CSV table of C-alpha atoms and ligand atoms in Angstrom, one decimal:
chain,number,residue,atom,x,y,z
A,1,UNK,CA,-80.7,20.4,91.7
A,2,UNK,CA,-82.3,23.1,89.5
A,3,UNK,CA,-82.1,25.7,92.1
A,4,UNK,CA,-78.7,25.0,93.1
A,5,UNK,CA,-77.5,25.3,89.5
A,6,UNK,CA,-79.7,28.6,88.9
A,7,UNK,CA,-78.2,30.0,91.9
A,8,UNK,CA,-74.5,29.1,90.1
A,9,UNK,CA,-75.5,30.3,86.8
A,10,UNK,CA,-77.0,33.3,88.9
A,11,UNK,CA,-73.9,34.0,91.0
A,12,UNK,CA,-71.5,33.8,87.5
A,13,UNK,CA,-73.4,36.4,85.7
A,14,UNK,CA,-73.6,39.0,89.0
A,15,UNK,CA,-69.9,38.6,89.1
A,16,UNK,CA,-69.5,39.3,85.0
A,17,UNK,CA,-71.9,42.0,85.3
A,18,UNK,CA,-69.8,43.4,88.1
A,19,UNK,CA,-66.3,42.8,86.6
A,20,UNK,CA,-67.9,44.2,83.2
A,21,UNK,CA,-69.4,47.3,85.0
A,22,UNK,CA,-66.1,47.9,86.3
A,23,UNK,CA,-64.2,47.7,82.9
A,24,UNK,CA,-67.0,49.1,81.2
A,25,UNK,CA,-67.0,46.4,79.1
A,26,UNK,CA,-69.9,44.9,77.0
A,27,UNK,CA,-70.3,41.2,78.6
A,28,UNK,CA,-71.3,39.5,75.2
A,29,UNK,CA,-74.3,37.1,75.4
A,30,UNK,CA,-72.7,33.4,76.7
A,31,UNK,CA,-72.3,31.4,73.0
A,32,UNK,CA,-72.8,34.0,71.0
A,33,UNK,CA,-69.5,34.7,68.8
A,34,UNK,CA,-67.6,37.8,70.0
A,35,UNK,CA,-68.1,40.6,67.4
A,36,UNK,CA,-65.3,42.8,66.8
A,37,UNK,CA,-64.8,46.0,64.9
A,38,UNK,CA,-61.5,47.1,63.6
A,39,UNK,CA,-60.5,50.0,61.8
A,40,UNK,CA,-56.8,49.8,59.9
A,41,UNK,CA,-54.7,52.8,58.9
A,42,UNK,CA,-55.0,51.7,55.1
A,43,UNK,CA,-52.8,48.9,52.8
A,44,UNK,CA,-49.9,51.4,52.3
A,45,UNK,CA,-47.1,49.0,52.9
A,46,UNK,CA,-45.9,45.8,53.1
A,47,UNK,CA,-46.3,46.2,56.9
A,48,UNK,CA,-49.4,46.7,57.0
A,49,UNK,CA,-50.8,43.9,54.9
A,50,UNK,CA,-49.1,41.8,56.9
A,51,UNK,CA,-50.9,43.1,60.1
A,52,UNK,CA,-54.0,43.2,58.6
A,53,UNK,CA,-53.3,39.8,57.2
A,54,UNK,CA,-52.7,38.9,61.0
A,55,UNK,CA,-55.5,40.1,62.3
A,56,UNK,CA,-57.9,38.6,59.5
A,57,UNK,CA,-56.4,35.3,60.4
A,58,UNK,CA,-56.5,35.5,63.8
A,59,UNK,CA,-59.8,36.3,64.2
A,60,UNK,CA,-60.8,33.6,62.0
A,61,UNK,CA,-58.7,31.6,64.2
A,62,UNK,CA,-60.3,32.4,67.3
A,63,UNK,CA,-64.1,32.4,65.8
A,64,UNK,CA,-64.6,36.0,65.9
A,65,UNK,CA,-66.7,38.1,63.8
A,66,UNK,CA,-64.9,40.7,62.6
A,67,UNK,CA,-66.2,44.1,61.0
A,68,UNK,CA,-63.1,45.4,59.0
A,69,UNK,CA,-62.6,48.8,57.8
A,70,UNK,CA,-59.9,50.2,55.6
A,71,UNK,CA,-59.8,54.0,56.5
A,72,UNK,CA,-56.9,54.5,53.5
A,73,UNK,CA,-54.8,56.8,56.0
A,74,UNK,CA,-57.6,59.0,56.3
A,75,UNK,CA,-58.6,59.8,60.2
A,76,UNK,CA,-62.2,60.7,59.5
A,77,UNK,CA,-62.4,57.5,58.0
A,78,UNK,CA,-61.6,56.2,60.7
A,79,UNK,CA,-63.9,58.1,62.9
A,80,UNK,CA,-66.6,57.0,60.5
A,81,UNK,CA,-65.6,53.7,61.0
A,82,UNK,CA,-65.6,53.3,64.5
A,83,UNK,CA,-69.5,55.8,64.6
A,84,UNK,CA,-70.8,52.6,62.3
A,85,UNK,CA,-69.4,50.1,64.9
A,86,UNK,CA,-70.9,51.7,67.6
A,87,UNK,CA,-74.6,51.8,66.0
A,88,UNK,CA,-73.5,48.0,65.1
A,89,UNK,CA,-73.1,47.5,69.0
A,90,UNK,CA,-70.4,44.9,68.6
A,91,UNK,CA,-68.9,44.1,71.4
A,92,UNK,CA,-65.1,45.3,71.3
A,93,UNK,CA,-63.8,48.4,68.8
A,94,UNK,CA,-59.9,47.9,68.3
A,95,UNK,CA,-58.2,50.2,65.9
A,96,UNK,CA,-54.6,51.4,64.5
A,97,UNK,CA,-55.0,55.4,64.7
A,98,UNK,CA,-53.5,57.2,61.6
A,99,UNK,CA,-51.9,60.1,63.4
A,100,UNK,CA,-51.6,60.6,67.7
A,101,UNK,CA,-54.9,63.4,68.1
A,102,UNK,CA,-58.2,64.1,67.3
A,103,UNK,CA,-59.7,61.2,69.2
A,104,UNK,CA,-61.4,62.0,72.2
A,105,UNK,CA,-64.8,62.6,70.7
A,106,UNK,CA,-65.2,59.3,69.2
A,107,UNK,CA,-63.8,57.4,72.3
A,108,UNK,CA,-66.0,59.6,74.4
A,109,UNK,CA,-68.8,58.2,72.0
A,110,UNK,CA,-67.8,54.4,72.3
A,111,UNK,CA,-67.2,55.0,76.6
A,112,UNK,CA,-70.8,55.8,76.3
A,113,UNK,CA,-71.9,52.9,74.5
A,114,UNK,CA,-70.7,50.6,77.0
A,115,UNK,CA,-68.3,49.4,73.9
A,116,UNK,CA,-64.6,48.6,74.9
A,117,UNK,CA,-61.6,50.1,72.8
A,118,UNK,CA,-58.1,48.7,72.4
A,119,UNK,CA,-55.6,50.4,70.7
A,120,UNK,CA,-53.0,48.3,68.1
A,121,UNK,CA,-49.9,49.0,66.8
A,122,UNK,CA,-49.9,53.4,67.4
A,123,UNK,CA,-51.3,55.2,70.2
A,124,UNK,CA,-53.0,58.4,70.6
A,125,UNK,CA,-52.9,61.3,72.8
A,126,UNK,CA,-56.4,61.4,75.0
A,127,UNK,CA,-57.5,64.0,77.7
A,128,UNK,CA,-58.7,61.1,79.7
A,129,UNK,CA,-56.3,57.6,79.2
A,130,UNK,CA,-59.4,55.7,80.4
A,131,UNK,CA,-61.4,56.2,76.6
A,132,UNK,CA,-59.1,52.9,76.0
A,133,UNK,CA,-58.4,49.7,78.1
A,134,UNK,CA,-55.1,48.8,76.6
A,135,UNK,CA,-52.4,49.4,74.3
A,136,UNK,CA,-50.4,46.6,72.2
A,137,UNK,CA,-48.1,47.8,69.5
A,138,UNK,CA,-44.5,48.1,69.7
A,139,UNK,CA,-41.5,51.0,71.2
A,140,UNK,CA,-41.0,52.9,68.3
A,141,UNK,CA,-38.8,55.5,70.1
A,142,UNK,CA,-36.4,52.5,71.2
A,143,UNK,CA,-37.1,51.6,67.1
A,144,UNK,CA,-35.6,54.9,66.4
A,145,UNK,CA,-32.6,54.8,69.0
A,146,UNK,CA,-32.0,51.2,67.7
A,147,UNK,CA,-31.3,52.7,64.2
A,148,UNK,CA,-29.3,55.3,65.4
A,149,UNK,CA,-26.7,53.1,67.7
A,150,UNK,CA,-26.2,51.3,64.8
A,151,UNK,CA,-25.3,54.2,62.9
A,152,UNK,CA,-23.3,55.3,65.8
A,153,UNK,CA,-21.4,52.1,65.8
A,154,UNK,CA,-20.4,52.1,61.8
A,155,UNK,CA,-19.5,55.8,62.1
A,156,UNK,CA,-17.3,54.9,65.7
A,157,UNK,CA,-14.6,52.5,62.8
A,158,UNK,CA,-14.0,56.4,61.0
A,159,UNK,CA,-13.9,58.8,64.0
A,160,UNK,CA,-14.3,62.7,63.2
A,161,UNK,CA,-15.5,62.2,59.7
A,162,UNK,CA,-18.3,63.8,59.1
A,163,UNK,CA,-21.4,62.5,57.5
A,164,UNK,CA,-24.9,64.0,56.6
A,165,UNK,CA,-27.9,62.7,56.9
A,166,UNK,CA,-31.0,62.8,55.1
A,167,UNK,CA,-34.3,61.7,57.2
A,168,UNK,CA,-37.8,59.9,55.2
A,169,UNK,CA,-40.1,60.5,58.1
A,170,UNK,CA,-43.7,58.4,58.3
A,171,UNK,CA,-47.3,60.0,58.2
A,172,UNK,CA,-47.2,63.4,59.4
A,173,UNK,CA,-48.6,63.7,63.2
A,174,UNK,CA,-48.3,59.3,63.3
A,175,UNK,CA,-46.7,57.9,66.2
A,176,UNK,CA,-44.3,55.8,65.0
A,177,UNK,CA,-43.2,59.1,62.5
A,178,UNK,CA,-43.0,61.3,65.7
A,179,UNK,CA,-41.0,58.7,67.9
A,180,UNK,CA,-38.7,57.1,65.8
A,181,UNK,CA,-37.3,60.2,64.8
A,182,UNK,CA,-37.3,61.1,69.0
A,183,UNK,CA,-35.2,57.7,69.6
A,184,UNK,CA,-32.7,58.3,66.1
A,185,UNK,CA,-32.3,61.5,67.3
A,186,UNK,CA,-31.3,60.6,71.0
A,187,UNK,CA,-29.2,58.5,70.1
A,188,UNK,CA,-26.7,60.1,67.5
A,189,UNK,CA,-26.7,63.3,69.9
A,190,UNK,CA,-23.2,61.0,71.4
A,191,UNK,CA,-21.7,62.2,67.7
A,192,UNK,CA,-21.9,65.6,66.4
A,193,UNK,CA,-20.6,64.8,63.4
A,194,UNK,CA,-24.0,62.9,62.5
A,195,UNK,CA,-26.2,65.9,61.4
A,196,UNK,CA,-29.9,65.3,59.5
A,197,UNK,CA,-29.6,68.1,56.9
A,198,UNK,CA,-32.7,67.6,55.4
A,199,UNK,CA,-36.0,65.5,56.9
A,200,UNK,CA,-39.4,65.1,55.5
A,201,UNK,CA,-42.5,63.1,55.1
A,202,UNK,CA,-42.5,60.2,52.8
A,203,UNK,CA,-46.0,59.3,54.4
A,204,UNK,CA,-44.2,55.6,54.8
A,205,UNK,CA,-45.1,54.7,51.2
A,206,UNK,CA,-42.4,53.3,48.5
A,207,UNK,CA,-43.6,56.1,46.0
A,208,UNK,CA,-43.8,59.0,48.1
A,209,UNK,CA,-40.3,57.8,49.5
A,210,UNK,CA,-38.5,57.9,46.3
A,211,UNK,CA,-40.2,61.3,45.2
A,212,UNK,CA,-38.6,63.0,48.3
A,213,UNK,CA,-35.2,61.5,47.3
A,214,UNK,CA,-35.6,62.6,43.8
A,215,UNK,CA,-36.0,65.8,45.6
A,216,UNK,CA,-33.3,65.3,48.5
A,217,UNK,CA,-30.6,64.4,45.5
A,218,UNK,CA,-31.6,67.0,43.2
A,219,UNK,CA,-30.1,69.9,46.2
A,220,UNK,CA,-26.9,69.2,45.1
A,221,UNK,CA,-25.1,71.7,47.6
A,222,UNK,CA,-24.3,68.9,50.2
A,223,UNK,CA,-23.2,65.7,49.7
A,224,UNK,CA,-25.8,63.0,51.4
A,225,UNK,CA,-24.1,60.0,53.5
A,226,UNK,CA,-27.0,58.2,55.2
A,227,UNK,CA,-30.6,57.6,54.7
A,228,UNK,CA,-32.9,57.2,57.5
A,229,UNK,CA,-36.3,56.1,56.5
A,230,UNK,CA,-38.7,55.3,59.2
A,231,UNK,CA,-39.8,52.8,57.2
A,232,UNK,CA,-38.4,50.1,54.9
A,233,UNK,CA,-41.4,50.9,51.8
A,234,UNK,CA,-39.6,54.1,51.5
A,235,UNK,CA,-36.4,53.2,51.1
A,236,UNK,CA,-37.2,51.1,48.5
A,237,UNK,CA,-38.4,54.2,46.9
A,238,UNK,CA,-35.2,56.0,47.2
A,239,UNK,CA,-33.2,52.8,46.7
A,240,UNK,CA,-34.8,54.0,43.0
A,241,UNK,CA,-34.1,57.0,43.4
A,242,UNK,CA,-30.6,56.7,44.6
A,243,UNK,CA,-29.7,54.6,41.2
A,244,UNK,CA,-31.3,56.5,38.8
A,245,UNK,CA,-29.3,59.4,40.0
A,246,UNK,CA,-26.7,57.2,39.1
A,247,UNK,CA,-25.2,56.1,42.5
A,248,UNK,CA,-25.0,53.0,44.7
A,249,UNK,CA,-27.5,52.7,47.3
A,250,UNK,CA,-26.1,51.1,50.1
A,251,UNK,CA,-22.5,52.2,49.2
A,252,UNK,CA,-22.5,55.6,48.0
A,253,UNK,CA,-25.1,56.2,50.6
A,254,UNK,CA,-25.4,54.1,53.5
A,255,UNK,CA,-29.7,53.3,54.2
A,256,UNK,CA,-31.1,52.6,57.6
A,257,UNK,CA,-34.7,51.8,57.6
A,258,UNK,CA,-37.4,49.8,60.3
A,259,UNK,CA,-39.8,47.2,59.8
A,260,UNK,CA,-38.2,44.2,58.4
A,261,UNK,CA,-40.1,43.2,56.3
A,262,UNK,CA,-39.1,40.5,53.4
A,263,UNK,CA,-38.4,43.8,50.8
A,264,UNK,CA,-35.7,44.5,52.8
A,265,UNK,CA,-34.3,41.3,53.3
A,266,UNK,CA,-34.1,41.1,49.4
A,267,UNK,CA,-32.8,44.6,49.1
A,268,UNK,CA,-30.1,43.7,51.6
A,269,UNK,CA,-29.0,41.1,50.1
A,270,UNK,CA,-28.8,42.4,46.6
A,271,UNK,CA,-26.4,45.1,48.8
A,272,UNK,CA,-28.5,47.7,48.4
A,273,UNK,CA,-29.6,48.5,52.2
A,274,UNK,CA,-27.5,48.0,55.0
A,275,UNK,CA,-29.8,47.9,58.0
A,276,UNK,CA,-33.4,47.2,58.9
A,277,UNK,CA,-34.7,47.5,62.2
A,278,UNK,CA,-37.5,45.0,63.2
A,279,UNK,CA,-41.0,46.4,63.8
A,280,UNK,CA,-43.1,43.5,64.4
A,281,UNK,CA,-47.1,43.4,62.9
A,282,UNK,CA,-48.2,40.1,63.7
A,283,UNK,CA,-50.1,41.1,66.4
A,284,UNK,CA,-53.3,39.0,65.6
A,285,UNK,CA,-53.2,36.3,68.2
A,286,UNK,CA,-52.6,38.7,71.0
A,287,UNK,CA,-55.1,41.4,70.2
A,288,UNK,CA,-57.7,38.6,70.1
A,289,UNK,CA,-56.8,37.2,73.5
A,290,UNK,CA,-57.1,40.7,74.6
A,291,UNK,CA,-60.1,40.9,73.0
A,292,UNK,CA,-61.5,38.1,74.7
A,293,UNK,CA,-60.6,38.7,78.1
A,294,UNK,CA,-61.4,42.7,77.8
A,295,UNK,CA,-65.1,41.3,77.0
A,296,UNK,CA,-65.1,38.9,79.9
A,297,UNK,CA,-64.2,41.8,81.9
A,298,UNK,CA,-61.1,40.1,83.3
A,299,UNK,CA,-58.2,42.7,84.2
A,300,UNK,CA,-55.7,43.1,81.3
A,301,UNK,CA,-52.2,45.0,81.1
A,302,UNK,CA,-52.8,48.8,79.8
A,303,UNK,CA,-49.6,48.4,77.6
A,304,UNK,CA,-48.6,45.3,75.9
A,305,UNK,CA,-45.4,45.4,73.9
A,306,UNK,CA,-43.7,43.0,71.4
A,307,UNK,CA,-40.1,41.4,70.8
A,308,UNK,CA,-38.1,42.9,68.3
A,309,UNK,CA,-34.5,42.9,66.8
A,310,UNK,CA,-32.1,43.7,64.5
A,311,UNK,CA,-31.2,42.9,61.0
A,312,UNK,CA,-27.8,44.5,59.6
A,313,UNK,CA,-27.1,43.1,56.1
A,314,UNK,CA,-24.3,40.6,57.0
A,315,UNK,CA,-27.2,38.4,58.2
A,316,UNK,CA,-30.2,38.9,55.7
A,317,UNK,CA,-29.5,36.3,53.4
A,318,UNK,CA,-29.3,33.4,56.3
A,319,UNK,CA,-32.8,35.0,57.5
A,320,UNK,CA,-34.4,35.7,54.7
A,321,UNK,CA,-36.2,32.3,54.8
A,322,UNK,CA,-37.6,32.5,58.2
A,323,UNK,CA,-39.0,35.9,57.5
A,324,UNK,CA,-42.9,35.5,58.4
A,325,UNK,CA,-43.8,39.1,56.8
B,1,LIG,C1,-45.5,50.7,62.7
B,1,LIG,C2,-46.6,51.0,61.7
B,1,LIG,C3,-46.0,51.7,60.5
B,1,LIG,C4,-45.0,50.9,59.8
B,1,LIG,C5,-45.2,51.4,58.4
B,1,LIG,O1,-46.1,50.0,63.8
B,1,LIG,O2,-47.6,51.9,62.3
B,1,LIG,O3,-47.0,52.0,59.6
B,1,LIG,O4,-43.6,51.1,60.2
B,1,LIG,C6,-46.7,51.4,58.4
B,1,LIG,O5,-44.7,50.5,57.4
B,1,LIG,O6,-47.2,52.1,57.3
């Protein structure tokens, strides 16, 4: 009996230790509580305190340890971050890189270590796409041409007038500040009569947001029409902005922004924004399965998106209440 089952037990770990040697993935100890180390962007809107609420819960949920570092939208932070996880030998790094580059070296580091590295929410640009196993975060170029058709479609009811826009990108270098504006862009190409005449960083925070209105509104030599902000912190900024300039966001200037978060269900239905385009960051639950299975060394999908829609005003107050961020 004992040798049969030794030869079991014996057979299981040869074919983790060969599944793991393929991934490269750590097989952590049978019964021992995965250990995960995650480094976050930073708290700088409501978006991401409701991922990183997600996460915290999730891994609570799932009875995983988790190391978590808040790099405050600083890269060497994060670098720092995920140096300290590698000395700690968890088991799994995950992490939400700040801007696209700069990576390599520190992925190169965790390869080495044997230590697994999933990417959430943004992705990066590697030399070598194998210095992470997967990818779960969400299309923020189809984010970006999602804003613009809408756009396209109010402008389609008033054809040939003209309108110019004014553009509140994200952090500089980030992924979602670098392909939203990709997608908007791609999309109101079918109208030349949509122009951005002015686009800058907000660095997706509500204060920076409204200090580049300030500044958009103070150049009075063209008249603004739309706001694109890639996210819906900053137009909250300019929504301030906009009324202490003495006009009526939402009116005088039509605002289009992504995330979806509760802000801009309340700002839409004080009339105040017009559009928000979901970017989901609940991503918890799945980036723990992932987790899990990465460490087993069981196959995964190298990108993993999420479900997102839509939210024009006409329907914020009715789902305003089912908002989970
Ligand atoms: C998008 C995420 C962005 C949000 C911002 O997935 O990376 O960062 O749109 C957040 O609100 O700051």
């Amino acid at each position: 009996m004992m040798m049969k089952k030794t030869m079991k037990f014996g057979r299981r770990t040869l074919l983790l230790a060969t599944l793991s040697a393929a991934f490269g993935a750590a097989v952590a100890a049978p019964g021992a509580p995965l250990v995960m180390g995650f480094s976050q962007v930073g708290a700088e809107s409501e978006w991401r305190s409701a991922n990183t609420a997600s996460i915290k819960a999730a891994a609570k949920e799932a009875g995983i340890t988790l190391k978590f570092a808040d790099a405050q939208q600083k890269q060497e932070n994060q670098v720092k971050a995920i140096r300290s996880f590698i000395a700690q030998k968890v088991d799994v790094i995950a992490f939400s890189p700040v801007v696209e580059s700069g990576w390599d070296t520190v992925l190169k580091e965790a390869r080495a270590a044997k230590i697994p590295v999933i990417l959430t929410d943004r992705a990066v640009n590697v030399s070598d796409p194998s210095l992470y196993v997967t990818f779960i975060g969400s299309d923020f170029v189809e984010e970006g041409r999602k804003a613009g058709r809408w756009l396209l479609e109010r402008a389609a009811k008033n054809p040939g007038v003209a309108l110019n826009i004014v553009e509140l990108q994200g952090t500089v270098g980030s992924a979602p500040a670098i392909d939203r504006k990709k997608g908007f862009e791609e999309a109101i190409k079918a109208n030349p009569k949509l122009q951005i005449i002015r686009s800058q960083s907000g660095e997706f925070t509500r204060a920076k947001g409204k200090e580049v209105m300030e500044a958009f509104l103070k150049a009075k030599d063209k008249k603004i029409d739309v706001l694109f902000a890639h996210n819906d912190d900053m137009a909250i900024g300019a929504i301030q902005a906009i009324e202490e300039a003495g006009l009526k966001p939402g009116k005088d200037i039509t605002i289009i922004s992504i995330d979806a978060v509760k802000g801009a269900f309340q700002a839409m239905v004080a009339g105040k924004l017009n559009v928000t385009v979901e970017c989901n960051p609940l991503l918890g639950p799945q980036l723990m399965q992932l987790a899990r299975d990465v460490v087993a060394g069981k196959p995964v999908e190298r990108r993993v998106t999420v479900i997102e829609g839509v939210f024009p005003a006409e329907v914020a107050a009715k789902e305003l209440p089912n908002r989970k961020y």
